[in-house]
Coordinates of N, CA, C and O in Angstrom, one line a residue:
M1 N 116.5 74.8 68.5 CA 116.4 76.1 68.9 C 115.0 76.5 69.2 O 114.7 77.1 70.2
R2 N 114.0 75.9 68.5 CA 112.6 76.1 68.7 C 112.2 75.6 70.1 O 111.4 76.2 70.8
T3 N 112.7 74.5 70.5 CA 112.4 73.8 71.8 C 112.9 74.8 72.9 O 112.2 74.9 73.9
K4 N 114.1 75.4 72.8 CA 114.6 76.3 73.8 C 113.7 77.5 73.9 O 113.4 78.0 75.0
T5 N 113.2 78.0 72.8 CA 112.3 79.2 72.8 C 111.0 78.9 73.6 O 110.5 79.6 74.4
I6 N 110.4 77.7 73.2 CA 109.2 77.3 73.9 C 109.4 77.1 75.4 O 108.6 77.5 76.2
F7 N 110.5 76.4 75.7 CA 110.8 76.2 77.1 C 111.0 77.5 77.9 O 110.5 77.7 79.0
S8 N 111.7 78.4 77.3 CA 111.9 79.7 77.9 C 110.6 80.5 78.1 O 110.4 81.1 79.2
A9 N 109.8 80.4 77.1 CA 108.5 81.1 77.2 C 107.7 80.5 78.4 O 107.0 81.2 79.1
F10 N 107.7 79.1 78.5 CA 107.0 78.4 79.6 C 107.5 78.9 80.9 O 106.7 79.1 81.9
V11 N 108.8 78.9 81.1 CA 109.4 79.3 82.4 C 109.0 80.8 82.7 O 108.6 81.0 83.9
I12 N 109.1 81.7 81.8 CA 108.7 83.1 82.0 C 107.2 83.2 82.4 O 106.9 83.9 83.3
A13 N 106.4 82.4 81.7 CA 104.9 82.5 82.0 C 104.7 81.9 83.4 O 103.8 82.5 84.1
S14 N 105.3 80.8 83.7 CA 105.1 80.2 85.1 C 105.6 81.2 86.2 O 104.9 81.4 87.2
A15 N 106.7 81.8 86.0 CA 107.2 82.8 87.0 C 106.3 84.0 87.1 O 106.0 84.4 88.2
T16 N 105.8 84.4 86.0 CA 104.8 85.6 86.0 C 103.5 85.2 86.8 O 103.0 86.0 87.6
L17 N 103.0 84.0 86.6 CA 101.8 83.5 87.2 C 102.1 83.4 88.7 O 101.2 83.8 89.5
I18 N 103.2 82.8 89.1 CA 103.5 82.7 90.6 C 103.6 84.1 91.2 O 103.1 84.3 92.3
A19 N 104.3 85.0 90.6 CA 104.4 86.3 91.1 C 103.1 87.0 91.2 O 102.8 87.7 92.2
A20 N 102.2 86.9 90.2 CA 100.9 87.5 90.2 C 100.0 87.0 91.3 O 99.2 87.7 91.9
C21 N 100.2 85.7 91.7 CA 99.4 85.1 92.8 C 100.0 85.4 94.1 O 99.5 84.9 95.1
G22 N 101.1 86.1 94.2 CA 101.7 86.4 95.5 C 102.7 85.3 95.9 O 103.2 85.4 97.0
G23 N 102.8 84.3 95.1 CA 103.8 83.2 95.4 C 103.4 82.3 96.6 O 104.1 81.6 97.1
K24 N 102.1 82.5 97.0 CA 101.7 81.6 98.1 C 100.2 81.3 98.0 O 99.5 81.9 97.3
S25 N 99.8 80.2 98.7 CA 98.5 79.7 98.6 C 98.1 79.2 99.9 O 98.9 78.7 100.7
S26 N 96.8 79.2 100.3 CA 96.4 78.6 101.5 C 96.7 77.1 101.6 O 96.8 76.6 102.7
D27 N 96.9 76.5 100.4 CA 97.2 75.1 100.4 C 98.6 74.8 101.0 O 98.9 73.7 101.3
I28 N 99.5 75.8 101.0 CA 100.8 75.6 101.5 C 101.0 76.2 102.9 O 102.1 76.2 103.5
D29 N 99.9 76.8 103.5 CA 100.0 77.3 104.8 C 100.2 76.1 105.8 O 99.8 75.0 105.5
K30 N 101.0 76.4 106.9 CA 101.3 75.4 107.8 C 100.3 75.4 109.0 O 100.0 76.5 109.5
V31 N 99.8 74.3 109.5 CA 98.8 74.2 110.5 C 99.4 74.7 111.8 O 100.5 74.3 112.3
I32 N 98.7 75.6 112.5 CA 99.0 76.1 113.8 C 98.3 75.2 114.8 O 99.0 74.6 115.7
K33 N 97.0 74.9 114.6 CA 96.3 74.0 115.5 C 94.9 73.7 114.8 O 94.4 74.4 114.0
S34 N 94.4 72.5 115.1 CA 93.1 72.0 114.7 C 92.3 71.6 115.9 O 92.8 71.1 116.9
T35 N 91.0 71.6 115.7 CA 90.1 71.1 116.7 C 88.8 70.6 116.0 O 88.6 70.9 114.8
T36 N 87.9 70.0 116.7 CA 86.6 69.6 116.1 C 85.5 70.3 116.8 O 85.6 70.7 117.9
A37 N 84.4 70.5 116.0 CA 83.2 71.1 116.5 C 82.1 70.3 115.8 O 81.9 70.5 114.6
G38 N 81.4 69.5 116.5 CA 80.4 68.6 115.9 C 81.0 67.7 114.9 O 82.0 67.0 115.2
N39 N 80.6 67.7 113.6 CA 81.2 66.8 112.6 C 82.2 67.6 111.8 O 82.6 67.1 110.7
L40 N 82.6 68.8 112.2 CA 83.6 69.6 111.4 C 85.0 69.6 112.1 O 85.1 69.5 113.3
T41 N 86.0 69.7 111.3 CA 87.3 69.9 111.8 C 87.7 71.4 111.4 O 87.5 71.8 110.3
I42 N 88.1 72.1 112.4 CA 88.4 73.5 112.2 C 90.0 73.6 112.3 O 90.5 73.2 113.3
T43 N 90.6 74.2 111.3 CA 92.0 74.3 111.2 C 92.4 75.8 111.1 O 92.0 76.5 110.2
L44 N 93.4 76.2 111.9 CA 93.9 77.5 111.9 C 95.4 77.3 111.4 O 96.1 76.5 111.9
A45 N 95.7 78.1 110.3 CA 97.0 78.0 109.7 C 97.6 79.3 109.3 O 96.9 80.3 109.3
S46 N 98.9 79.4 109.1 CA 99.6 80.6 108.6 C 100.8 80.2 107.7 O 101.1 79.0 107.7
P47 N 101.3 81.1 107.0 CA 102.5 80.7 106.1 C 103.6 80.1 106.9 O 104.3 79.3 106.4
T48 N 103.8 80.5 108.2 CA 105.0 80.0 109.0 C 104.6 78.9 109.9 O 105.4 78.3 110.5
G49 N 103.3 78.7 110.1 CA 102.8 77.8 111.1 C 102.8 78.3 112.6 O 102.7 77.6 113.5
E50 N 103.0 79.6 112.7 CA 103.1 80.3 114.0 C 102.2 81.6 114.0 O 101.9 82.1 113.0
L51 N 101.9 82.0 115.2 CA 101.3 83.3 115.5 C 102.4 84.2 116.1 O 103.3 83.7 116.7
K52 N 102.3 85.5 115.9 CA 103.2 86.4 116.5 C 102.5 87.6 117.1 O 101.4 87.9 116.6
S53 N 103.1 88.3 118.0 CA 102.6 89.6 118.4 C 102.7 90.5 117.2 O 103.7 90.6 116.5
G54 N 101.6 91.3 117.0 CA 101.5 92.2 115.8 C 100.6 91.6 114.8 O 99.7 90.8 115.1
D55 N 100.9 92.0 113.5 CA 100.0 91.6 112.4 C 100.2 90.1 112.0 O 101.3 89.7 111.9
N56 N 99.1 89.4 111.8 CA 99.1 88.0 111.4 C 98.1 87.9 110.2 O 97.0 88.4 110.3
Q57 N 98.5 87.1 109.2 CA 97.7 86.7 108.1 C 97.5 85.2 108.2 O 98.5 84.4 108.2
L58 N 96.2 84.8 108.4 CA 95.9 83.4 108.7 C 94.9 82.8 107.7 O 94.3 83.5 107.0
T59 N 94.8 81.5 107.8 CA 93.7 80.8 107.1 C 93.0 80.0 108.1 O 93.6 79.3 109.0
I60 N 91.7 80.0 108.0 CA 90.8 79.2 108.9 C 90.0 78.3 107.9 O 89.4 78.8 107.0
T61 N 90.0 77.0 108.1 CA 89.3 76.1 107.2 C 88.4 75.2 108.1 O 88.7 74.7 109.1
F62 N 87.1 75.1 107.5 CA 86.1 74.2 108.1 C 86.0 73.0 107.2 O 85.7 73.2 106.0
A63 N 86.2 71.8 107.6 CA 86.3 70.6 106.8 C 85.5 69.4 107.4 O 85.3 69.3 108.6
D64 N 85.1 68.5 106.5 CA 84.4 67.3 106.9 C 85.4 66.3 107.3 O 86.7 66.5 107.3
S65 N 85.0 65.1 107.7 CA 85.9 64.0 108.2 C 86.9 63.6 107.2 O 88.0 63.1 107.5
S66 N 86.6 63.8 105.9 CA 87.6 63.4 104.8 C 88.6 64.5 104.5 O 89.5 64.4 103.7
G67 N 88.4 65.7 105.1 CA 89.3 66.8 104.9 C 88.8 67.8 103.8 O 89.4 68.8 103.5
K68 N 87.6 67.5 103.2 CA 87.0 68.4 102.2 C 86.4 69.7 102.9 O 85.6 69.6 103.7
P69 N 86.9 70.9 102.5 CA 86.3 72.1 103.0 C 84.8 72.2 102.8 O 84.3 71.8 101.7
L70 N 84.1 72.6 103.8 CA 82.6 72.8 103.8 C 82.2 74.2 104.1 O 82.7 74.8 105.0
D71 N 81.3 74.7 103.3 CA 80.8 76.1 103.5 C 80.0 76.1 104.8 O 79.1 75.3 105.0
V72 N 80.3 77.0 105.8 CA 79.6 77.1 107.0 C 78.8 78.4 107.1 O 78.2 78.6 108.1
G73 N 78.8 79.2 106.1 CA 78.1 80.4 106.1 C 78.9 81.5 106.8 O 80.0 81.7 106.5
A74 N 78.3 82.1 107.8 CA 78.9 83.2 108.5 C 79.9 82.6 109.6 O 79.5 81.7 110.3
A75 N 81.1 83.2 109.6 CA 82.1 82.7 110.6 C 82.8 83.9 111.2 O 82.8 85.0 110.7
S76 N 83.3 83.7 112.4 CA 84.0 84.7 113.1 C 85.2 84.1 113.9 O 85.1 82.9 114.2
L77 N 86.2 84.9 114.1 CA 87.4 84.4 114.9 C 87.8 85.6 115.8 O 88.0 86.7 115.3
N78 N 87.9 85.3 117.1 CA 88.3 86.3 118.1 C 89.5 85.6 118.9 O 89.4 84.5 119.2
F79 N 90.5 86.4 119.2 CA 91.6 86.0 120.1 C 91.4 86.6 121.4 O 91.3 87.9 121.5
H80 N 91.2 85.8 122.5 CA 90.9 86.3 123.8 C 92.1 85.9 124.8 O 92.6 84.8 124.7
M81 N 92.5 86.9 125.6 CA 93.4 86.6 126.7 C 92.8 87.2 127.9 O 92.5 88.4 128.0
P82 N 92.7 86.4 129.0 CA 92.0 86.9 130.2 C 93.0 87.9 130.9 O 94.2 87.9 130.7
A83 N 92.4 88.6 131.8 CA 93.1 89.6 132.6 C 94.1 88.8 133.5 O 93.9 87.7 134.0
M84 N 95.3 89.4 133.6 CA 96.4 88.8 134.5 C 97.1 89.9 135.2 O 97.6 90.8 134.6
G85 N 97.1 89.9 136.5 CA 97.7 90.9 137.3 C 97.2 92.3 137.0 O 96.0 92.5 137.0
S86 N 98.0 93.2 136.6 CA 97.6 94.6 136.3 C 97.2 94.7 134.8 O 96.7 95.7 134.4
M87 N 97.4 93.6 134.0 CA 97.0 93.7 132.6 C 95.5 93.3 132.4 O 95.0 92.3 133.0
S88 N 94.8 94.2 131.7 CA 93.4 93.9 131.6 C 93.1 92.9 130.5 O 94.0 92.5 129.7
E89 N 91.9 92.3 130.5 CA 91.5 91.4 129.5 C 91.7 91.9 128.1 O 91.5 93.1 127.8
M90 N 92.0 91.1 127.1 CA 92.2 91.5 125.7 C 91.4 90.6 124.8 O 91.3 89.4 125.0
N91 N 90.8 91.3 123.8 CA 90.0 90.6 122.8 C 90.4 91.2 121.4 O 90.2 92.4 121.2
D92 N 91.1 90.4 120.6 CA 91.5 90.9 119.3 C 90.7 90.2 118.2 O 91.0 89.0 118.0
K93 N 89.8 90.9 117.6 CA 88.9 90.3 116.6 C 89.6 90.2 115.2 O 90.2 91.2 114.8
A94 N 89.5 89.1 114.6 CA 90.1 88.9 113.2 C 89.0 89.4 112.2 O 87.8 89.2 112.4
T95 N 89.5 89.9 111.1 CA 88.7 90.2 110.0 C 88.8 89.1 109.0 O 89.8 88.7 108.5
L96 N 87.6 88.4 108.7 CA 87.6 87.3 107.8 C 87.1 87.7 106.5 O 86.1 88.5 106.3
T97 N 87.7 87.1 105.4 CA 87.2 87.3 104.1 C 87.1 85.9 103.4 O 87.9 85.0 103.8
T98 N 86.2 85.7 102.6 CA 86.0 84.4 101.9 C 87.1 84.3 100.9 O 87.7 85.2 100.4
T99 N 87.3 83.0 100.5 CA 88.3 82.7 99.4 C 87.5 82.0 98.3 O 86.3 81.8 98.4
N100 N 88.2 81.6 97.3 CA 87.5 80.9 96.2 C 87.1 79.5 96.6 O 86.4 78.8 95.8
T101 N 87.6 79.0 97.7 CA 87.2 77.7 98.2 C 86.2 77.8 99.4 O 86.5 78.4 100.4
P102 N 84.9 77.4 99.1 CA 83.9 77.5 100.2 C 84.4 76.7 101.5 O 85.0 75.6 101.3
G103 N 84.3 77.3 102.6 CA 84.8 76.7 103.9 C 86.2 77.1 104.3 O 86.7 76.8 105.3
R104 N 86.8 77.9 103.4 CA 88.2 78.4 103.7 C 88.1 79.9 103.7 O 87.6 80.6 102.8
Y105 N 88.6 80.5 104.8 CA 88.6 82.0 105.0 C 90.0 82.5 105.2 O 90.8 81.8 105.8
R106 N 90.3 83.7 104.8 CA 91.5 84.4 105.1 C 91.1 85.3 106.3 O 90.1 85.9 106.4
A107 N 92.1 85.3 107.3 CA 91.9 86.1 108.5 C 93.0 87.0 108.7 O 94.2 86.5 108.6
N108 N 92.8 88.2 109.0 CA 93.8 89.2 109.4 C 93.5 89.7 110.8 O 92.4 90.0 111.1
V109 N 94.5 89.6 111.7 CA 94.4 90.0 113.1 C 95.7 90.6 113.6 O 96.8 90.1 113.2
T110 N 95.6 91.6 114.4 CA 96.7 92.1 115.1 C 96.6 91.7 116.6 O 95.7 92.1 117.3
L111 N 97.6 90.9 117.0 CA 97.6 90.5 118.4 C 98.5 91.5 119.2 O 99.6 91.8 118.8
E112 N 97.9 92.0 120.3 CA 98.5 93.0 121.1 C 99.8 92.6 121.7 O 100.8 93.4 121.8
V113 N 99.9 91.4 122.2 CA 101.1 90.9 122.9 C 101.3 89.4 122.5 O 100.4 88.7 122.1
G114 N 102.5 88.9 122.8 CA 102.8 87.5 122.7 C 102.3 86.8 123.9 O 102.0 87.5 124.9
G115 N 102.1 85.5 123.9 CA 101.7 84.8 125.0 C 100.6 83.8 124.6 O 100.4 83.5 123.4
T116 N 99.9 83.2 125.6 CA 98.8 82.2 125.3 C 97.5 82.9 125.1 O 97.0 83.7 125.9
W117 N 96.9 82.6 124.0 CA 95.6 83.2 123.6 C 94.6 82.0 123.4 O 95.0 80.9 123.0
E118 N 93.3 82.3 123.5 CA 92.2 81.4 123.2 C 91.6 81.9 121.9 O 91.1 83.0 121.8
A119 N 91.8 81.1 120.8 CA 91.2 81.5 119.5 C 89.8 80.9 119.6 O 89.5 79.8 119.7
Q120 N 88.8 81.9 119.6 CA 87.4 81.5 119.7 C 86.8 81.6 118.3 O 86.7 82.7 117.7
V121 N 86.3 80.5 117.8 CA 85.7 80.4 116.5 C 84.2 80.1 116.6 O 83.8 79.3 117.4
K122 N 83.4 80.9 115.8 CA 81.9 80.7 115.8 C 81.5 80.6 114.3 O 82.1 81.2 113.4
Y123 N 80.5 79.8 114.0 CA 79.9 79.8 112.7 C 78.4 79.5 112.7 O 77.9 79.0 113.7
Q124 N 77.7 79.9 111.7 CA 76.3 79.7 111.6 C 75.9 79.7 110.1 O 76.3 80.7 109.3
G125 N 75.3 78.7 109.7 CA 74.8 78.6 108.3 C 74.5 77.2 107.9 O 73.8 76.5 108.7
A126 N 74.9 76.8 106.7 CA 74.5 75.5 106.1 C 74.9 74.3 107.0 O 74.2 73.2 107.0
Q127 N 75.9 74.4 107.8 CA 76.4 73.3 108.6 C 75.8 73.4 110.1 O 76.3 72.7 111.0
G128 N 74.9 74.3 110.3 CA 74.3 74.5 111.6 C 75.0 75.7 112.3 O 75.8 76.5 111.7
T129 N 74.9 75.7 113.6 CA 75.5 76.7 114.5 C 76.5 76.0 115.4 O 76.1 75.0 116.0
G130 N 77.7 76.6 115.5 CA 78.6 75.9 116.4 C 79.7 76.9 116.8 O 79.8 78.0 116.3
Q131 N 80.5 76.4 117.7 CA 81.7 77.2 118.2 C 82.7 76.2 118.7 O 82.5 75.1 119.0
A132 N 83.9 76.7 118.7 CA 85.1 76.0 119.2 C 86.2 76.9 119.7 O 86.2 78.1 119.3
S133 N 87.0 76.4 120.6 CA 88.1 77.2 121.1 C 89.4 76.4 120.9 O 89.5 75.2 121.0
L134 N 90.5 77.1 120.5 CA 91.8 76.6 120.4 C 92.8 77.4 121.2 O 92.8 78.6 121.1
T135 N 93.5 76.8 122.1 CA 94.6 77.5 122.8 C 95.8 77.5 121.9 O 96.3 76.5 121.5
V136 N 96.3 78.8 121.7 CA 97.4 79.0 120.8 C 98.4 79.9 121.5 O 98.1 80.7 122.3
N137 N 99.6 79.8 121.0 CA 100.7 80.7 121.6 C 101.2 81.6 120.5 O 101.4 81.2 119.3
A138 N 101.4 82.9 120.8 CA 102.0 83.9 119.9 C 103.3 84.3 120.5 O 103.5 84.5 121.7
K139 N 104.3 84.4 119.6 CA 105.6 84.8 119.9 C 105.8 86.3 120.0 O 105.1 87.0 119.4

């Protein structure tokens, strides 16, 4: 009987912890696309592995060649779509916030439309100054 009580308490505590953490982690985000900039690998990810028109919650990670996240200091992410026909150029800037893991940022962005976007990443800090672009598609 005591074993059942301890096991039940463990299950309840685990479920509570998962719920308190939102049930998700940047470690389980699926990669949308990666690229390199200098000696860094820059990875853009989301819970679904996709971008969509509208609100998106993303993770952007800067890592060394072994995959270890590295602090890059100040970082920015902008989604750019050039003018096409009667549609004017669009720039949708993401809001970045740091996480408990140096080199990993949470990004929130609202993409105006679906289609092909250029994700423009810039950073400046301990790893130097750099930039990279990733061509991504939003549904």
